[in-house]
Short mmCIF file of C-alpha atoms in Angstrom, two decimals:
data_model
loop_
_atom_site.label_atom_id
_atom_site.label_comp_id
_atom_site.label_asym_id
_atom_site.label_seq_id
_atom_site.Cartn_x
_atom_site.Cartn_y
_atom_site.Cartn_z
CA MET D 1 83.32 5.67 106.54
CA ILE D 2 83.58 9.44 106.57
CA VAL D 3 84.36 11.41 109.73
CA ALA D 4 85.36 15.04 110.35
CA GLY D 5 87.38 17.14 112.78
CA CYS D 6 87.01 20.89 113.24
CA ASP D 7 89.42 23.11 115.20
CA VAL D 8 88.39 26.73 115.73
CA GLY D 9 91.28 28.75 117.11
CA SER D 10 91.65 32.41 117.92
CA LEU D 11 93.36 33.26 114.63
CA THR D 12 92.71 30.38 112.27
CA SER D 13 90.08 27.67 111.91
CA LYS D 14 90.80 24.26 110.49
CA ALA D 15 88.63 21.39 109.27
CA ILE D 16 89.52 17.98 107.98
CA ILE D 17 87.49 15.22 106.33
CA MET D 18 88.74 11.64 106.66
CA ASP D 19 87.55 8.47 104.97
CA ASP D 20 88.66 5.22 106.61
CA GLY D 21 91.76 6.89 108.02
CA LYS D 22 92.69 8.60 104.76
CA MET D 23 92.66 12.34 104.49
CA LEU D 24 90.15 13.49 101.88
CA ASN D 25 90.51 17.21 102.34
CA SER D 26 91.76 19.80 104.79
CA VAL D 27 91.12 23.54 104.91
CA ILE D 28 92.51 26.44 106.95
CA ILE D 29 90.77 29.81 107.07
CA LYS D 30 91.32 32.98 109.06
CA SER D 31 88.92 32.99 112.02
CA LYS D 32 85.95 35.34 112.00
CA ALA D 33 84.71 37.42 114.92
CA ARG D 34 82.17 34.73 115.90
CA PRO D 35 83.51 31.22 116.41
CA TRP D 36 80.35 29.51 115.08
CA GLU D 37 80.67 31.46 111.81
CA SER D 38 84.27 30.27 111.50
CA ALA D 39 83.21 26.69 112.18
CA ASP D 40 80.40 26.76 109.62
CA GLU D 41 82.57 28.33 106.93
CA VAL D 42 85.63 26.12 107.34
CA MET D 43 83.55 22.96 107.54
CA LYS D 44 81.57 23.86 104.42
CA ALA D 45 84.82 24.52 102.52
CA ALA D 46 86.27 21.20 103.66
CA LEU D 47 83.14 19.26 102.72
CA ASP D 48 82.83 20.98 99.33
CA GLY D 49 86.48 20.28 98.54
CA ALA D 50 86.03 16.62 99.44
CA GLY D 51 82.88 16.41 97.35
CA VAL D 52 80.74 15.21 100.24
CA SER D 53 77.96 16.71 102.34
CA MET D 54 77.39 16.91 106.07
CA LYS D 55 74.90 14.03 105.80
CA ASP D 56 77.76 11.74 104.71
CA VAL D 57 79.74 12.51 107.85
CA LYS D 58 79.18 9.72 110.37
CA TYR D 59 80.75 11.53 113.32
CA CYS D 60 82.26 14.97 113.81
CA VAL D 61 84.44 16.17 116.71
CA GLY D 62 85.05 19.83 117.47
CA THR D 63 88.02 21.28 119.32
CA GLY D 64 89.81 24.58 119.92
CA TYR D 65 88.59 27.56 121.88
CA GLY D 66 85.40 27.79 119.81
CA ARG D 67 84.45 24.13 120.23
CA ASP D 68 81.43 24.73 122.46
CA LYS D 69 79.86 27.09 119.91
CA MET D 70 79.80 24.65 117.01
CA THR D 71 76.33 23.61 115.89
CA PHE D 72 77.12 20.59 113.71
CA ILE D 73 79.41 18.49 115.90
CA ASN D 74 78.58 15.26 117.74
CA GLU D 75 81.06 15.94 120.49
CA ALA D 76 83.58 18.52 121.71
CA ILE D 77 87.01 17.33 122.93
CA THR D 78 89.73 19.46 124.55
CA GLU D 79 92.51 20.94 122.47
CA ILE D 80 95.16 19.22 124.54
CA ALA D 81 93.78 15.76 123.85
CA CYS D 82 93.31 16.51 120.16
CA HIS D 83 96.75 18.06 119.72
CA GLY D 84 98.47 15.11 121.37
CA ARG D 85 96.53 12.66 119.25
CA GLY D 86 97.11 14.63 116.06
CA ALA D 87 100.83 15.05 116.74
CA ARG D 88 101.23 11.28 117.13
CA TRP D 89 99.55 10.74 113.79
CA LEU D 90 101.80 13.33 112.16
CA LEU D 91 104.92 11.87 113.80
CA PRO D 92 104.36 8.39 115.29
CA THR D 93 107.65 8.55 117.26
CA ALA D 94 106.82 11.87 118.97
CA MET D 95 107.35 11.91 122.74
CA THR D 96 107.52 15.70 123.18
CA VAL D 97 105.17 18.03 121.31
CA ILE D 98 105.53 21.78 121.24
CA ASP D 99 102.48 23.50 119.87
CA ILE D 100 102.37 27.23 119.25
CA GLY D 101 99.00 28.69 118.56
CA GLY D 102 97.93 32.20 117.73
CA GLN D 103 97.33 33.13 121.36
CA ASP D 104 98.87 30.35 123.38
CA CYS D 105 101.62 27.79 123.46
CA LYS D 106 101.72 24.30 124.89
CA ALA D 107 104.39 21.76 125.67
CA MET D 108 103.23 18.16 125.98
CA ARG D 109 104.96 14.94 126.95
CA LEU D 110 103.41 11.74 125.65
CA ASP D 111 103.97 8.20 126.84
CA ALA D 112 104.61 5.23 124.55
CA ASP D 113 100.89 4.84 123.93
CA GLY D 114 100.47 8.47 122.97
CA LYS D 115 98.76 9.40 126.22
CA MET D 116 99.51 12.82 127.65
CA VAL D 117 101.66 12.50 130.77
CA ARG D 118 102.81 16.06 131.29
CA PHE D 119 101.53 19.34 130.06
CA MET D 120 102.38 23.03 130.39
CA THR D 121 100.67 25.94 128.75
CA ASN D 122 100.95 29.69 128.52
CA ASP D 123 97.93 31.67 127.50
CA LYS D 124 98.43 34.56 129.90
CA CYS D 125 101.25 36.40 128.17
CA ALA D 126 101.47 37.16 124.45
CA SER D 127 105.20 36.59 124.46
CA GLY D 128 105.97 33.07 123.28
CA THR D 129 102.73 32.79 121.31
CA GLY D 130 101.96 33.34 117.64
CA ARG D 131 100.78 36.80 118.56
CA PHE D 132 104.33 37.85 119.37
CA LEU D 133 105.49 37.01 115.83
CA GLU D 134 102.41 38.62 114.34
CA VAL D 135 103.06 41.91 116.13
CA MET D 136 106.75 41.87 115.16
CA ALA D 137 106.02 41.05 111.51
CA ARG D 138 103.61 43.99 111.42
CA VAL D 139 106.22 46.34 112.88
CA LEU D 140 108.77 45.08 110.33
CA GLY D 141 106.22 45.53 107.55
CA ILE D 142 106.57 41.96 106.33
CA GLY D 143 104.23 38.98 106.15
CA LEU D 144 104.17 36.50 109.02
CA GLY D 145 105.26 33.79 106.57
CA GLU D 146 108.39 35.75 105.61
CA LEU D 147 109.94 35.82 109.08
CA GLY D 148 111.42 32.33 108.78
CA GLU D 149 113.10 32.63 105.39
CA MET D 150 114.26 36.13 106.16
CA SER D 151 116.06 35.08 109.33
CA ALA D 152 117.94 32.39 107.35
CA ARG D 153 119.76 35.24 105.57
CA ALA D 154 120.75 37.04 108.79
CA ARG D 155 124.41 37.86 109.35
CA ALA D 156 124.36 39.34 112.83
CA PRO D 157 121.07 38.58 114.61
CA ILE D 158 120.06 41.18 117.17
CA THR D 159 119.47 40.25 120.80
CA MET D 160 116.11 41.35 122.10
CA ALA D 161 116.38 43.13 125.43
CA SER D 162 112.94 42.14 126.70
CA ALA D 163 110.53 39.26 126.39
CA CYS D 164 107.37 41.37 126.76
CA THR D 165 105.70 41.91 123.38
CA VAL D 166 105.08 45.57 124.20
CA TRP D 167 108.70 46.33 125.05
CA ALA D 168 110.05 44.11 122.26
CA GLN D 169 108.01 46.14 119.81
CA ALA D 170 109.78 49.31 120.98
CA ASP D 171 113.09 47.43 120.70
CA VAL D 172 112.40 46.45 117.10
CA ILE D 173 111.39 50.00 116.20
CA ALA D 174 114.67 51.29 117.70
CA HIS D 175 116.64 48.76 115.63
CA LEU D 176 114.73 49.80 112.50
CA ASN D 177 115.56 53.44 113.22
CA ASN D 178 119.22 52.47 113.59
CA LYS D 179 119.05 50.92 110.11
CA VAL D 180 119.76 47.38 111.29
CA PRO D 181 119.04 45.00 108.35
CA LEU D 182 115.55 43.45 108.47
CA GLU D 183 117.06 39.96 108.28
CA ASP D 184 119.04 40.50 111.49
CA ILE D 185 115.97 41.83 113.30
CA ALA D 186 113.83 38.92 112.02
CA ALA D 187 116.42 36.45 113.29
CA GLY D 188 116.45 38.17 116.68
CA VAL D 189 112.65 37.98 116.83
CA ASN D 190 112.70 34.26 116.00
CA ASN D 191 115.42 33.60 118.58
CA ALA D 192 113.43 35.45 121.25
CA MET D 193 110.43 33.31 120.40
CA ALA D 194 112.54 30.15 120.54
CA SER D 195 113.95 31.02 123.94
CA ARG D 196 110.44 31.38 125.38
CA MET D 197 109.52 28.01 123.87
CA ALA D 198 112.62 26.40 125.32
CA VAL D 199 111.65 27.43 128.85
CA LEU D 200 108.22 25.89 128.41
CA ALA D 201 109.58 22.71 126.76
CA ASN D 202 112.17 22.19 129.50
CA SER D 203 109.46 22.51 132.13
CA VAL D 204 107.84 19.27 130.89
CA GLY D 205 111.21 17.58 130.27
CA VAL D 206 112.33 17.08 126.69
CA GLU D 207 112.43 13.51 125.42
CA ARG D 208 113.08 12.47 121.82
CA ASP D 209 111.52 12.54 119.33
CA VAL D 210 110.52 16.15 119.55
CA CYS D 211 108.10 17.73 117.10
CA MET D 212 106.46 21.08 116.65
CA THR D 213 102.87 21.67 115.64
CA GLY D 214 100.83 24.80 115.04
CA GLY D 215 101.42 27.52 112.49
CA VAL D 216 104.75 28.62 113.96
CA ALA D 217 106.22 25.18 113.12
CA LYS D 218 106.37 26.47 109.54
CA ASN D 219 108.81 29.19 110.60
CA ASP D 220 112.18 27.50 110.26
CA GLY D 221 113.95 30.33 112.07
CA VAL D 222 112.07 29.50 115.27
CA VAL D 223 112.48 25.73 114.79
CA THR D 224 116.27 25.85 114.26
CA GLY D 225 116.62 28.38 117.09
CA LEU D 226 114.78 26.01 119.40
CA GLU D 227 116.92 23.05 118.25
CA LYS D 228 120.03 24.98 119.28
CA LEU D 229 118.60 25.89 122.67
CA LEU D 230 117.29 22.41 123.48
CA GLY D 231 120.28 20.61 121.97
CA VAL D 232 118.05 18.12 120.14
CA ARG D 233 116.88 17.81 116.59
CA ILE D 234 113.24 18.68 116.03
CA LYS D 235 111.65 16.26 113.57
CA ARG D 236 110.02 18.09 110.71
CA ILE D 237 106.45 17.06 109.99
CA ARG D 238 105.86 16.03 106.38
CA ARG D 239 102.68 13.95 106.53
CA SER D 240 100.44 17.01 106.58
CA ASP D 241 100.39 20.67 107.54
CA PRO D 242 101.60 20.94 111.18
CA GLN D 243 98.91 23.57 111.72
CA MET D 244 96.29 20.83 111.22
CA ALA D 245 97.33 18.78 114.29
CA GLY D 246 94.31 19.69 116.42
CA ALA D 247 91.78 19.05 113.62
CA ILE D 248 93.50 15.76 112.74
CA GLY D 249 93.32 14.63 116.36
CA ALA D 250 89.62 15.59 116.42
CA ALA D 251 88.96 13.57 113.24
CA LEU D 252 90.82 10.57 114.70
CA PHE D 253 88.67 10.71 117.83
CA ALA D 254 85.61 10.96 115.55
CA GLN D 255 86.76 7.79 113.79
CA ASP D 256 87.09 5.96 117.12
CA ARG D 257 83.59 7.01 118.13
CA ALA D 258 82.10 6.09 114.78
CA ASN D 259 83.72 2.68 115.15
CA GLY D 260 81.95 2.29 118.46
CA GLY D 261 84.78 3.43 120.70
CA SER D 262 83.71 4.55 124.17
CA ARG D 263 83.68 8.18 125.19
CA MET R 1 121.26 77.04 150.09
CA ILE R 2 119.89 76.10 146.69
CA VAL R 3 119.97 72.51 145.42
CA ALA R 4 118.21 70.58 142.65
CA GLY R 5 117.01 67.14 141.66
CA CYS R 6 116.46 65.98 138.12
CA ASP R 7 114.54 62.81 137.21
CA ILE R 8 114.75 61.64 133.59
CA GLY R 9 112.10 58.99 133.07
CA SER R 10 111.05 57.09 129.99
CA LEU R 11 108.08 59.30 129.22
CA THR R 12 108.58 62.47 131.22
CA ALA R 13 111.46 64.48 132.67
CA LYS R 14 111.09 66.22 136.01
CA ALA R 15 113.12 68.80 137.94
CA VAL R 16 112.74 70.20 141.46
CA ILE R 17 114.63 73.12 142.99
CA LEU R 18 114.88 73.38 146.77
CA LYS R 19 115.74 76.65 148.43
CA ASP R 20 116.57 76.43 152.15
CA GLY R 21 114.63 73.17 152.47
CA LYS R 22 111.53 74.38 150.67
CA VAL R 23 110.37 73.65 147.13
CA ALA R 24 111.14 76.80 145.13
CA ALA R 25 110.02 75.44 141.77
CA SER R 26 109.31 72.26 139.87
CA ALA R 27 108.82 71.37 136.22
CA VAL R 28 107.61 68.41 134.18
CA ILE R 29 108.07 67.97 130.43
CA ARG R 30 107.47 65.12 128.01
CA ALA R 31 110.79 63.32 127.51
CA LYS R 32 112.66 63.75 124.24
CA THR R 33 114.53 60.95 122.51
CA ASN R 34 117.77 62.47 123.75
CA PRO R 35 117.90 62.33 127.57
CA GLU R 36 120.52 65.11 127.69
CA ALA R 37 118.18 67.48 125.84
CA SER R 38 115.30 66.50 128.17
CA ALA R 39 117.45 67.24 131.21
CA ARG R 40 118.56 70.66 129.98
CA GLU R 41 115.06 71.71 128.99
CA VAL R 42 113.31 70.65 132.18
CA MET R 43 116.01 72.16 134.38
CA ASP R 44 115.92 75.46 132.46
CA LEU R 45 112.15 75.51 132.89
CA ALA R 46 112.40 74.96 136.66
CA LEU R 47 115.21 77.54 136.98
CA GLY R 48 113.11 80.02 135.01
CA LYS R 49 110.12 79.54 137.32
CA ALA R 50 112.33 80.02 140.37
CA GLY R 51 114.07 83.01 138.79
CA LEU R 52 117.45 81.39 139.26
CA ALA R 53 120.46 80.55 137.13
CA MET R 54 122.26 77.22 136.93
CA GLU R 55 125.27 78.76 138.70
CA SER R 56 123.27 79.24 141.88
CA ILE R 57 122.66 75.47 142.29
CA ALA R 58 125.08 74.24 144.93
CA TYR R 59 124.45 70.56 144.33
CA CYS R 60 122.33 68.61 141.86
CA VAL R 61 121.43 64.92 142.01
CA GLY R 62 120.17 63.04 138.96
CA THR R 63 117.88 60.03 138.95
CA GLY R 64 115.61 58.03 136.63
CA TYR R 65 116.55 55.73 133.81
CA GLY R 66 118.33 58.55 131.95
CA ARG R 67 120.32 59.69 134.99
CA LYS R 68 123.71 58.79 133.52
CA HIS R 69 123.15 61.19 130.62
CA ILE R 70 122.40 64.33 132.60
CA PRO R 71 125.34 66.66 131.92
CA PHE R 72 125.01 69.04 134.89
CA VAL R 73 124.58 66.74 137.90
CA THR R 74 127.01 66.51 140.80
CA ASP R 75 126.13 62.86 141.28
CA VAL R 76 123.34 60.34 140.77
CA GLU R 77 121.05 58.23 142.96
CA SER R 78 118.74 55.29 142.18
CA GLU R 79 115.06 55.90 141.50
CA ILE R 80 114.14 53.56 144.35
CA ALA R 81 116.10 55.61 146.88
CA CYS R 82 114.74 58.90 145.53
CA HIS R 83 111.11 57.79 145.55
CA GLY R 84 111.45 56.54 149.13
CA LYS R 85 113.12 59.75 150.23
CA GLY R 86 110.62 62.04 148.51
CA ALA R 87 107.57 60.20 149.83
CA VAL R 88 108.62 60.22 153.50
CA TRP R 89 109.55 63.89 153.32
CA GLN R 90 106.04 64.65 152.06
CA VAL R 91 104.15 62.10 154.19
CA PRO R 92 106.29 61.33 157.27
CA SER R 93 104.07 58.38 158.25
CA ALA R 94 104.63 56.65 154.90
CA ARG R 95 106.12 53.15 155.17
CA THR R 96 105.30 51.81 151.71
CA VAL R 97 105.56 53.65 148.42
CA VAL R 98 103.95 52.26 145.28
CA ASP R 99 105.19 54.00 142.17
CA ILE R 100 103.65 53.36 138.77
CA GLY R 101 105.79 54.93 136.10
CA GLY R 102 105.55 55.07 132.34
CA GLN R 103 107.46 51.84 131.79
CA ASP R 104 107.88 50.28 135.19
CA CYS R 105 106.27 49.70 138.53
CA LYS R 106 107.91 49.56 141.93
CA ALA R 107 106.95 49.03 145.55
CA ILE R 108 109.33 50.29 148.20
CA LYS R 109 109.27 49.79 151.97
CA VAL R 110 110.92 52.64 153.83
CA ASP R 111 111.93 53.56 157.39
CA ALA R 112 111.07 56.82 159.16
CA ASN R 113 114.00 58.59 157.47
CA GLY R 114 112.95 57.47 154.02
CA GLY R 115 115.72 54.86 153.91
CA VAL R 116 114.93 51.86 151.70
CA MET R 117 114.31 48.63 153.65
CA ARG R 118 113.04 46.43 150.84
CA TYR R 119 111.78 46.89 147.32
CA VAL R 120 110.40 45.04 144.34
CA TYR R 121 110.52 46.19 140.78
CA ASN R 122 108.92 45.23 137.47
CA ASP R 123 110.15 46.48 134.14
CA LYS R 124 109.88 43.14 132.35
CA CYS R 125 106.17 43.16 131.62
CA ALA R 126 104.19 46.18 130.39
CA SER R 127 101.12 45.18 132.37
CA GLY R 128 100.98 47.14 135.63
CA THR R 129 102.84 50.10 134.13
CA GLY R 130 101.69 53.40 132.66
CA ARG R 131 102.28 51.96 129.21
CA PHE R 132 99.18 49.77 129.63
CA LEU R 133 97.07 52.90 130.13
CA GLU R 134 98.74 54.66 127.21
CA ILE R 135 98.15 51.83 124.73
CA ILE R 136 94.50 51.52 125.67
CA ALA R 137 94.02 55.31 125.63
CA ASP R 138 95.28 55.21 122.04
CA ALA R 139 93.01 52.31 121.12
CA LEU R 140 89.98 54.06 122.63
CA GLU R 141 91.05 57.43 121.23
CA VAL R 142 90.82 59.14 124.59
CA LYS R 143 93.47 61.35 126.16
CA LEU R 144 95.52 59.82 128.95
CA GLU R 145 94.67 62.74 131.23
CA ASP R 146 90.94 62.34 130.57
CA MET R 147 90.83 58.70 131.68
CA GLY R 148 90.25 59.40 135.39
CA GLY R 149 87.27 61.66 134.69
CA LEU R 150 85.88 59.21 132.18
CA ALA R 151 86.06 56.25 134.57
CA ALA R 152 84.16 58.30 137.18
CA GLN R 153 81.16 58.28 134.81
CA SER R 154 81.11 54.50 134.65
CA LYS R 155 77.73 52.96 135.44
CA LYS R 156 78.33 49.31 134.70
CA LYS R 157 81.03 47.14 136.17
CA LEU R 158 83.18 45.34 133.63
CA THR R 159 86.14 43.06 134.29
CA LEU R 160 88.97 42.46 131.84
CA SER R 161 89.84 38.79 131.62
CA ASN R 162 93.32 39.39 130.21
CA GLN R 163 96.29 40.67 132.19
CA CYS R 164 98.64 40.85 129.20
CA VAL R 165 98.54 44.28 127.49
CA VAL R 166 98.56 42.74 124.02
CA PHE R 167 95.67 40.39 124.77
CA ALA R 168 93.77 43.05 126.75
CA GLU R 169 93.96 45.41 123.79
CA THR R 170 92.23 42.81 121.60
CA GLU R 171 89.68 42.17 124.33
CA ILE R 172 88.96 45.88 124.61
CA ILE R 173 88.57 46.26 120.84
CA SER R 174 85.94 43.52 120.87
CA LEU R 175 84.23 45.10 123.89
CA VAL R 176 83.99 48.35 121.92
CA SER R 177 82.56 46.54 118.91
CA GLU R 178 79.99 44.91 121.17
CA GLY R 179 78.90 48.38 122.22
CA ALA R 180 80.47 48.63 125.69
CA GLU R 181 80.80 52.18 127.06
CA ALA R 182 84.28 53.72 127.07
CA ALA R 183 83.75 54.83 130.69
CA ASP R 184 83.09 51.25 131.82
CA ILE R 185 86.08 49.95 129.86
CA VAL R 186 88.42 52.56 131.32
CA ARG R 187 87.30 51.75 134.85
CA ALA R 188 87.92 48.05 134.20
CA LEU R 189 91.33 48.96 132.80
CA HIS R 190 92.22 50.93 135.95
CA HIS R 191 91.40 47.88 138.03
CA ALA R 192 93.47 45.62 135.79
CA VAL R 193 96.55 47.88 136.07
CA ALA R 194 96.00 48.34 139.81
CA ASN R 195 95.63 44.60 140.44
CA ARG R 196 98.89 43.91 138.70
CA ALA R 197 100.73 46.64 140.63
CA ALA R 198 99.11 45.51 143.89
CA SER R 199 100.21 41.90 143.46
CA LEU R 200 103.77 43.16 142.99
CA ALA R 201 103.49 45.34 146.12
CA LYS R 202 101.95 42.55 148.19
CA SER R 203 105.02 40.40 147.52
CA ILE R 204 106.99 42.63 149.92
CA MET R 205 104.17 42.83 152.52
CA VAL R 206 102.56 46.23 152.30
CA GLU R 207 102.79 48.24 155.54
CA SER R 208 100.69 51.35 156.29
CA ASP R 209 100.77 54.20 155.59
CA VAL R 210 100.88 53.64 151.86
CA VAL R 211 101.69 56.40 149.40
CA MET R 212 101.22 56.27 145.65
CA SER R 213 103.75 58.19 143.59
CA GLY R 214 104.48 58.59 139.89
CA GLY R 215 102.54 60.31 137.13
CA VAL R 216 99.86 57.61 137.08
CA ALA R 217 98.82 58.65 140.63
CA ARG R 218 97.43 61.87 139.17
CA ASN R 219 94.68 59.80 137.63
CA PRO R 220 92.00 59.63 140.36
CA GLY R 221 90.60 56.44 138.84
CA MET R 222 93.95 54.71 139.19
CA PHE R 223 94.46 56.13 142.68
CA GLY R 224 91.10 54.73 143.82
CA ALA R 225 91.62 51.39 142.08
CA LEU R 226 95.04 50.86 143.64
CA GLY R 227 93.74 51.63 147.12
CA GLU R 228 90.96 49.11 146.58
CA ALA R 229 93.33 46.48 145.20
CA LEU R 230 95.68 46.90 148.18
CA GLY R 231 92.81 47.11 150.67
CA VAL R 232 94.23 50.26 152.27
CA THR R 233 93.52 53.97 152.31
CA LEU R 234 96.18 55.45 150.08
CA HIS R 235 97.84 58.74 150.94
CA SER R 236 98.08 61.21 148.14
CA LEU R 237 101.00 63.45 147.33
CA GLU R 238 100.56 67.04 146.26
CA ASP R 239 102.36 66.37 143.00
CA PRO R 240 103.08 62.63 142.75
CA GLN R 241 104.86 62.97 139.43
CA ILE R 242 107.76 64.99 140.86
CA ASN R 243 108.33 62.69 143.85
CA GLY R 244 111.48 61.14 142.37
CA ALA R 245 112.99 64.51 141.45
CA LEU R 246 112.09 65.80 144.92
CA GLY R 247 113.87 62.83 146.50
CA ALA R 248 116.90 63.57 144.33
CA ALA R 249 116.86 67.20 145.48
CA LEU R 250 116.67 66.05 149.13
CA PHE R 251 119.77 63.90 148.58
CA ALA R 252 121.44 66.93 147.00
CA GLN R 253 120.61 68.96 150.10
CA GLU R 254 122.11 66.35 152.45
CA ARG R 255 125.24 66.04 150.36
CA ALA R 256 125.74 69.75 149.93
CA LYS R 257 125.86 70.08 153.72
CA GLN R 258 128.54 67.41 154.12
#
C-alpha cells in the first residue's frame, strides 16, 4: 500500500513516498514563493522518481507551514506531531529531538511511546534558526553546506559578541576585515548557533538519546558544538536524510490512516 | 565660561559647545570607522561654527560608545546619564526619556535635576533600534531621512507580523512583490520599531512627561508612532540628536565650576 507525506517549509519542501513502511523515494527542493506551487512540484518529483502516480497513493498527509495550502492531501497534521513521529522512526531510541528549520527551531521531549511531552520553539528571532547560518554563509561568501566542514579545520574559533543576526553579521564583517581565517569565523558562527540551541534544549530538559533533525543536523560543526555544551553525545541519523523528518512523520501518519487508524 | 560635550555614537558623532550656560554651537557628522577621527572632526566643526579654538574650552566631557577614544576630553560620562541630563535641561517637566539610537534603545526615568532613577537598555537585538529603519530603508531604496515624509502619505494600514529585523526584511520584500505601497510599508515599519521600544520603556513604568531623544526622533513618523505605542503625548526636543552631547556639556559645566 502506497502512502505519501509532504512537508512544505519556508526554505525547502520535502516529499516522501512509502510502500508498506518502506521508503520508495524522497525529494527535497528549494521552496517557491507560493507554498502550493512548492507542494505540487515536490510531490510530482517524488511520485515520478518512485514510478507511481497520485492515483496510486492511498493516503497523503501534509505538514509544515504550507500544509493548509496543499490541494492533493487527505489531511494536514501539525509540524510538531510529524517531526516527533519522524524523529522516532529515524532514531527509535530518541527521547530528545532538536529540530532546526530554515526559520524556526524546536526542542521536543518524547515519552517512551514517542508521544510529545514537552515542547519549546523559537520562530520570533532569526538567531538560532537556519536563517542565521544562511546569512553568515552569505557574508563569508561560502555555501551553507561548507560551514560544517570548514569549521572542522579551525585553529582558533572566534567568539561572537552578539546573538542577534544583524549584529553578528557586522561582527563577521569586522573579523573578515581583520583577516581572520574563514575557518575560525565559520567555527565561531557554528558555536554561536549551538549555544542558542543549547538554551532551547535545556528548557525542555535533555534526556538521552538526543538526536537532531532538520537541515542544520548535516552541519557537523553545530552538532559537535552542541554536544560539548550539553555534555551528551548526539546520535547521528543514518536511516535517512535528517531533513526529511517532518515528511517521514507525515507519511507514517498517512500509513496509520490508510490502515484504518483513527484521526 | 566655555565648555563642551562630545557624543561618539555608532552611526553619528555629535558635539555641543556651551557658552555661559547657553548653546553656542552644535554639530553632527556621520561616524567614521575610527572614533578618534570622528571626535576631532565633529569638535572642529562645532568650534568653527562658534568661532572658537580648542584652547578656549575649559572642560569637555565625552560620552557615547566611543567615549573612551576621544583624545581631548577632560573626563567621560555614561550615555544614560547624559541623555537624562540633556532632556531635563531642555524639558524641565520630563520624567521619562526614550532614546532610540543607531544600534541601541534606552528608556530612562529621571528626577527633576535630570538625575537617573532607573533605566533599561537594549543593545542585544537590532529590532527597536535605528538599525531596523536603516536596513529596511536600504531594502526599499528610500533615504532614511525621507521615511517620515513617506509614511505621512500612507493611505492603507498594514501591520508587520515579524518583530525580528531579519524576518521583517523578508516579509517586506514579499509585501513589495505583492504590490504594497512603500508609504504603507514604512508606516507599518515605524509602528513595529515603536512597539518594540515602547515595550522596553514600559518595563520601567513610563511616567509623564515623556521625551523622545536620539536621531530617530527627527523622523516625525517614528515620533508619532512611539507616542501612540506608549499611549502618551510625547514632548519633542529642538534637536533630539544632540541631546546626549548636550547632557555631556552640562556635566562639563558643573564640573568646571567645582
